[in-house]
Amino acid sequence: MMKRLILCGVFLVIGGLFIFLLIREDAQTPLQRTFAPLFEQLGKTTKTADRMLSRVLPLSDIDEKTLGDTFKSRFRRGPQSDKPSPYTPYLNSLVRELTENSQKPFTYEVFVLGTKHPNAFALPGGVILFTTGFLEILTSEAQVVSILGHEVGHIERGHCFDSVRFQLLGKKFGGKTLGWIADHLLQSLTRSTFSKTQESEADDYGYQSLLAHKYCPREMSEAFVNLKNSLRNQSYRNDVNPFRDYFLSHPPLELRIENFRERANRWRERNPDEPAYVGTKNLQEKKPRSKAFYPEENILE
């Protein structure tokens, strides 16, 4: 009995130490999943004028495609639709190329939100959100592809729909319109986090997307470097702290930078004569490589 009490006491002390260090270090994720500016962009909740949003379906009939179509209908009539971003057609051209072999029963669509905070976000049913703030810190098409690939990975691996499946199965929304359900789930999604395993799977999917489409693999680490630099004056801390980082949903940027830099170096050692596309001009001109190929962007470095 005494041994059990001592063991419980040890666990309590260790747990208290973790909580103390977490509070002391003020843990925050480098790339926030909360996405608060999203609601500033969306404004008021949905109106019933949209036929898709006003439909009522049994919860058992709401699959990922149906939910994705509802989100798309929601964003197509949001404030950002009044002045579409010049990045929108460019990003959608890229995501179509990245997902041409997808087995999902829906088409991917990217929406650009006019906020300066750098962020990207995936929703069930093939919806990807990108902020102008993130696009402005990236410097090549390959970097954009790496981030798009990361978000596609969340959807392809089922991370997004899995996060709302239990809410739907719990029948919390019986008799509600699709628009109401979409708004409720959107708030839930933007306040939840992916696990470290899911984030690592999405990172790997983005990296493999670069290789599969013959983009320069080192540009993934460069995208993380740009993100890190953009957050220096914000709340993100540059040091790697094992206590704080244990509780973060995204792996620390320094570790991601080092990981994918090493992977890119190993790839180059194995493929010294294979060119890989960067696409600095493509991003500047917002023309995908499929429509504007620049030989000087196909490098051997």
Short mmCIF file of C-alpha atoms in Angstrom, two decimals, residues 27-253:
data_model
loop_
_atom_site.label_atom_id
_atom_site.label_comp_id
_atom_site.label_asym_id
_atom_site.label_seq_id
_atom_site.Cartn_x
_atom_site.Cartn_y
_atom_site.Cartn_z
CA ALA A 27 3.60 27.37 -25.07
CA GLN A 28 2.28 28.39 -28.46
CA THR A 29 2.21 26.72 -31.83
CA PRO A 30 4.41 28.30 -34.52
CA LEU A 31 1.66 28.02 -37.16
CA GLN A 32 -1.56 28.53 -35.27
CA ARG A 33 -4.48 26.24 -35.96
CA THR A 34 -7.00 28.51 -34.27
CA PHE A 35 -7.26 30.64 -37.43
CA ALA A 36 -9.23 33.43 -35.76
CA PRO A 37 -8.95 35.77 -38.82
CA LEU A 38 -11.06 33.22 -40.70
CA PHE A 39 -14.21 34.41 -38.98
CA GLU A 40 -13.37 38.03 -39.67
CA GLN A 41 -13.25 37.09 -43.34
CA LEU A 42 -16.47 35.09 -43.28
CA GLY A 43 -18.51 37.61 -41.37
CA LYS A 44 -22.03 36.57 -40.45
CA THR A 45 -23.32 33.01 -40.42
CA THR A 46 -24.90 31.50 -43.50
CA LYS A 47 -28.16 32.67 -45.00
CA THR A 48 -30.80 30.35 -46.36
CA ALA A 49 -30.70 31.92 -49.83
CA ASP A 50 -28.10 29.39 -50.93
CA ARG A 51 -29.83 26.15 -51.94
CA MET A 52 -26.91 23.96 -50.90
CA LEU A 53 -26.61 25.60 -47.49
CA SER A 54 -30.34 25.42 -46.80
CA ARG A 55 -30.64 21.68 -47.45
CA VAL A 56 -31.50 19.34 -44.61
CA LEU A 57 -30.11 15.79 -44.82
CA PRO A 58 -30.09 12.87 -42.39
CA LEU A 59 -26.75 12.89 -40.59
CA SER A 60 -26.02 9.42 -41.96
CA ASP A 61 -26.05 10.92 -45.48
CA ILE A 62 -23.50 13.64 -44.74
CA ASP A 63 -20.27 12.23 -46.11
CA GLU A 64 -17.00 14.06 -46.70
CA LYS A 65 -17.93 15.16 -50.23
CA THR A 66 -21.25 16.62 -49.07
CA LEU A 67 -19.54 18.46 -46.25
CA GLY A 68 -16.83 19.74 -48.59
CA ASP A 69 -19.40 20.98 -51.11
CA THR A 70 -21.10 22.85 -48.29
CA PHE A 71 -17.85 24.50 -47.19
CA LYS A 72 -17.08 25.48 -50.79
CA SER A 73 -20.51 27.01 -51.23
CA ARG A 74 -19.94 28.92 -48.01
CA PHE A 75 -16.58 30.36 -49.09
CA ARG A 76 -17.68 31.15 -52.63
CA ARG A 77 -20.17 33.65 -51.27
CA GLY A 78 -17.96 35.09 -48.53
CA PRO A 79 -16.41 38.58 -48.47
CA GLN A 80 -13.33 37.36 -50.34
CA SER A 81 -15.56 36.65 -53.38
CA ASP A 82 -16.16 40.38 -53.95
CA LYS A 83 -12.50 41.00 -54.82
CA PRO A 84 -10.96 37.62 -55.69
CA SER A 85 -7.26 37.34 -55.00
CA PRO A 86 -4.98 37.15 -58.07
CA TYR A 87 -3.43 34.13 -56.35
CA THR A 88 -6.67 32.12 -56.50
CA PRO A 89 -6.50 30.76 -60.08
CA TYR A 90 -2.78 30.15 -59.68
CA LEU A 91 -3.20 28.07 -56.52
CA ASN A 92 -6.10 26.12 -57.97
CA SER A 93 -4.05 25.24 -61.04
CA LEU A 94 -1.32 23.89 -58.77
CA VAL A 95 -3.66 21.91 -56.53
CA ARG A 96 -5.33 20.30 -59.56
CA GLU A 97 -1.94 19.05 -60.69
CA LEU A 98 -1.07 17.79 -57.21
CA THR A 99 -4.34 15.88 -56.85
CA GLU A 100 -4.80 14.54 -60.37
CA ASN A 101 -4.30 10.98 -59.10
CA SER A 102 -6.34 11.40 -55.94
CA GLN A 103 -8.89 8.66 -55.25
CA LYS A 104 -11.12 11.00 -53.27
CA PRO A 105 -14.62 11.57 -54.73
CA PHE A 106 -14.32 15.36 -54.78
CA THR A 107 -12.38 18.15 -56.46
CA TYR A 108 -9.94 20.21 -54.44
CA GLU A 109 -10.43 23.96 -54.26
CA VAL A 110 -8.25 26.68 -52.70
CA PHE A 111 -9.59 29.90 -51.21
CA VAL A 112 -7.40 32.90 -50.37
CA LEU A 113 -8.17 34.94 -47.27
CA GLY A 114 -6.93 38.51 -47.11
CA THR A 115 -5.19 38.48 -43.76
CA LYS A 116 -1.54 39.22 -43.07
CA HIS A 117 -1.08 36.43 -40.54
CA PRO A 118 0.78 33.57 -42.32
CA ASN A 119 -1.37 30.46 -42.25
CA ALA A 120 -2.72 27.61 -44.35
CA PHE A 121 -5.56 25.31 -43.41
CA ALA A 122 -7.32 22.18 -44.66
CA LEU A 123 -11.00 21.29 -44.29
CA PRO A 124 -12.85 18.06 -45.09
CA GLY A 125 -13.95 17.55 -48.67
CA GLY A 126 -10.99 19.11 -50.47
CA VAL A 127 -11.10 22.69 -49.14
CA ILE A 128 -7.78 24.48 -48.57
CA LEU A 129 -7.46 27.98 -47.15
CA PHE A 130 -4.38 30.14 -47.69
CA THR A 131 -3.74 33.61 -46.31
CA THR A 132 -2.14 36.35 -48.36
CA GLY A 133 0.27 36.77 -45.47
CA PHE A 134 1.61 33.27 -46.06
CA LEU A 135 1.82 33.70 -49.82
CA GLU A 136 3.79 36.92 -49.40
CA ILE A 137 6.57 35.25 -47.40
CA LEU A 138 7.06 32.35 -49.83
CA THR A 139 9.57 32.91 -52.62
CA SER A 140 9.09 30.08 -55.12
CA GLU A 141 6.46 27.84 -56.66
CA ALA A 142 8.20 24.85 -55.10
CA GLN A 143 7.64 26.36 -51.64
CA VAL A 144 3.96 26.91 -52.41
CA VAL A 145 3.68 23.30 -53.61
CA SER A 146 5.27 22.03 -50.40
CA ILE A 147 2.68 23.84 -48.26
CA LEU A 148 -0.19 22.90 -50.55
CA GLY A 149 1.04 19.32 -50.45
CA HIS A 150 1.07 19.43 -46.65
CA GLU A 151 -2.59 20.52 -46.56
CA VAL A 152 -3.59 18.01 -49.24
CA GLY A 153 -1.89 15.38 -47.09
CA HIS A 154 -4.17 16.17 -44.16
CA ILE A 155 -7.20 15.57 -46.38
CA GLU A 156 -5.87 12.54 -48.26
CA ARG A 157 -4.83 10.84 -45.02
CA GLY A 158 -8.29 11.43 -43.55
CA HIS A 159 -7.15 13.70 -40.72
CA CYS A 160 -9.77 16.38 -41.42
CA PHE A 161 -12.89 14.25 -41.76
CA ASP A 162 -11.85 12.02 -38.86
CA SER A 163 -11.87 15.09 -36.62
CA VAL A 164 -15.60 15.73 -37.27
CA ARG A 165 -16.81 12.16 -37.75
CA PHE A 166 -17.59 11.63 -34.07
CA GLN A 167 -19.53 14.87 -33.90
CA LEU A 168 -21.68 13.75 -36.80
CA LEU A 169 -22.13 10.27 -35.38
CA GLY A 170 -23.05 11.83 -32.06
CA LYS A 171 -26.16 13.26 -33.77
CA LYS A 172 -25.69 16.69 -32.27
CA PHE A 173 -27.05 18.37 -35.38
CA GLY A 174 -30.23 16.45 -36.18
CA GLY A 175 -32.73 18.50 -38.23
CA LYS A 176 -30.27 21.34 -38.89
CA THR A 177 -29.44 22.71 -42.34
CA LEU A 178 -26.14 21.89 -44.00
CA GLY A 179 -25.15 25.54 -43.71
CA TRP A 180 -25.73 25.54 -39.95
CA ILE A 181 -23.82 22.27 -39.54
CA ALA A 182 -20.94 23.57 -41.67
CA ASP A 183 -20.65 26.75 -39.61
CA HIS A 184 -20.70 24.79 -36.35
CA LEU A 185 -18.11 22.28 -37.56
CA LEU A 186 -15.94 25.07 -38.96
CA GLN A 187 -15.68 26.67 -35.55
CA SER A 188 -14.87 23.30 -34.03
CA LEU A 189 -12.23 22.51 -36.66
CA THR A 190 -10.46 25.84 -36.35
CA ARG A 191 -10.14 25.40 -32.61
CA SER A 192 -8.83 21.85 -32.67
CA THR A 193 -5.34 20.56 -33.41
CA PHE A 194 -3.81 17.70 -35.33
CA SER A 195 -1.55 15.27 -33.51
CA LYS A 196 2.21 15.33 -33.99
CA THR A 197 1.91 12.09 -35.96
CA GLN A 198 -0.66 13.64 -38.29
CA GLU A 199 1.47 16.75 -38.76
CA SER A 200 4.50 14.59 -39.58
CA GLU A 201 2.44 12.56 -42.06
CA ALA A 202 1.27 15.78 -43.73
CA ASP A 203 4.85 17.12 -43.85
CA ASP A 204 5.99 13.91 -45.48
CA TYR A 205 3.14 14.08 -47.99
CA GLY A 206 4.19 17.62 -48.93
CA TYR A 207 7.81 16.55 -49.36
CA GLN A 208 6.84 13.55 -51.49
CA SER A 209 4.67 15.86 -53.61
CA LEU A 210 7.78 17.92 -54.41
CA LEU A 211 9.69 14.84 -55.52
CA ALA A 212 6.80 13.34 -57.49
CA HIS A 213 6.36 16.55 -59.49
CA LYS A 214 10.11 17.15 -59.86
CA TYR A 215 10.33 20.28 -57.76
CA CYS A 216 13.44 21.13 -55.77
CA PRO A 217 13.07 19.27 -52.43
CA ARG A 218 15.19 21.73 -50.44
CA GLU A 219 12.47 24.36 -50.99
CA MET A 220 10.37 22.74 -48.28
CA SER A 221 12.93 23.59 -45.62
CA GLU A 222 13.24 27.06 -47.16
CA ALA A 223 9.49 27.57 -46.77
CA PHE A 224 9.85 26.79 -43.07
CA VAL A 225 12.82 29.16 -42.82
CA ASN A 226 10.70 31.95 -44.32
CA LEU A 227 7.89 31.17 -41.90
CA LYS A 228 10.28 31.20 -38.95
CA ASN A 229 11.72 34.56 -40.02
CA SER A 230 8.26 36.07 -40.43
CA LEU A 231 7.30 35.05 -36.91
CA ARG A 232 10.41 36.37 -35.17
CA ASN A 233 8.66 39.55 -34.13
CA GLN A 234 5.56 37.68 -33.03
CA SER A 235 4.99 35.32 -30.10
CA TYR A 236 6.86 32.34 -31.56
CA ARG A 237 10.08 31.44 -29.74
CA ASN A 238 13.13 30.31 -31.65
CA ASP A 239 14.56 27.95 -29.04
CA VAL A 240 13.79 24.24 -28.93
CA ASN A 241 12.44 23.31 -25.50
CA PRO A 242 11.51 19.63 -25.01
CA PHE A 243 8.95 20.37 -22.28
CA ARG A 244 7.12 23.05 -24.25
CA ASP A 245 7.46 21.34 -27.63
CA TYR A 246 5.93 18.12 -26.28
CA PHE A 247 2.59 19.89 -26.09
CA LEU A 248 2.70 21.65 -29.46
CA SER A 249 0.64 20.29 -32.34
CA HIS A 250 3.22 21.23 -34.97
CA PRO A 251 6.80 20.02 -34.66
CA PRO A 252 9.20 22.92 -33.87
CA LEU A 253 10.21 24.82 -36.99
#
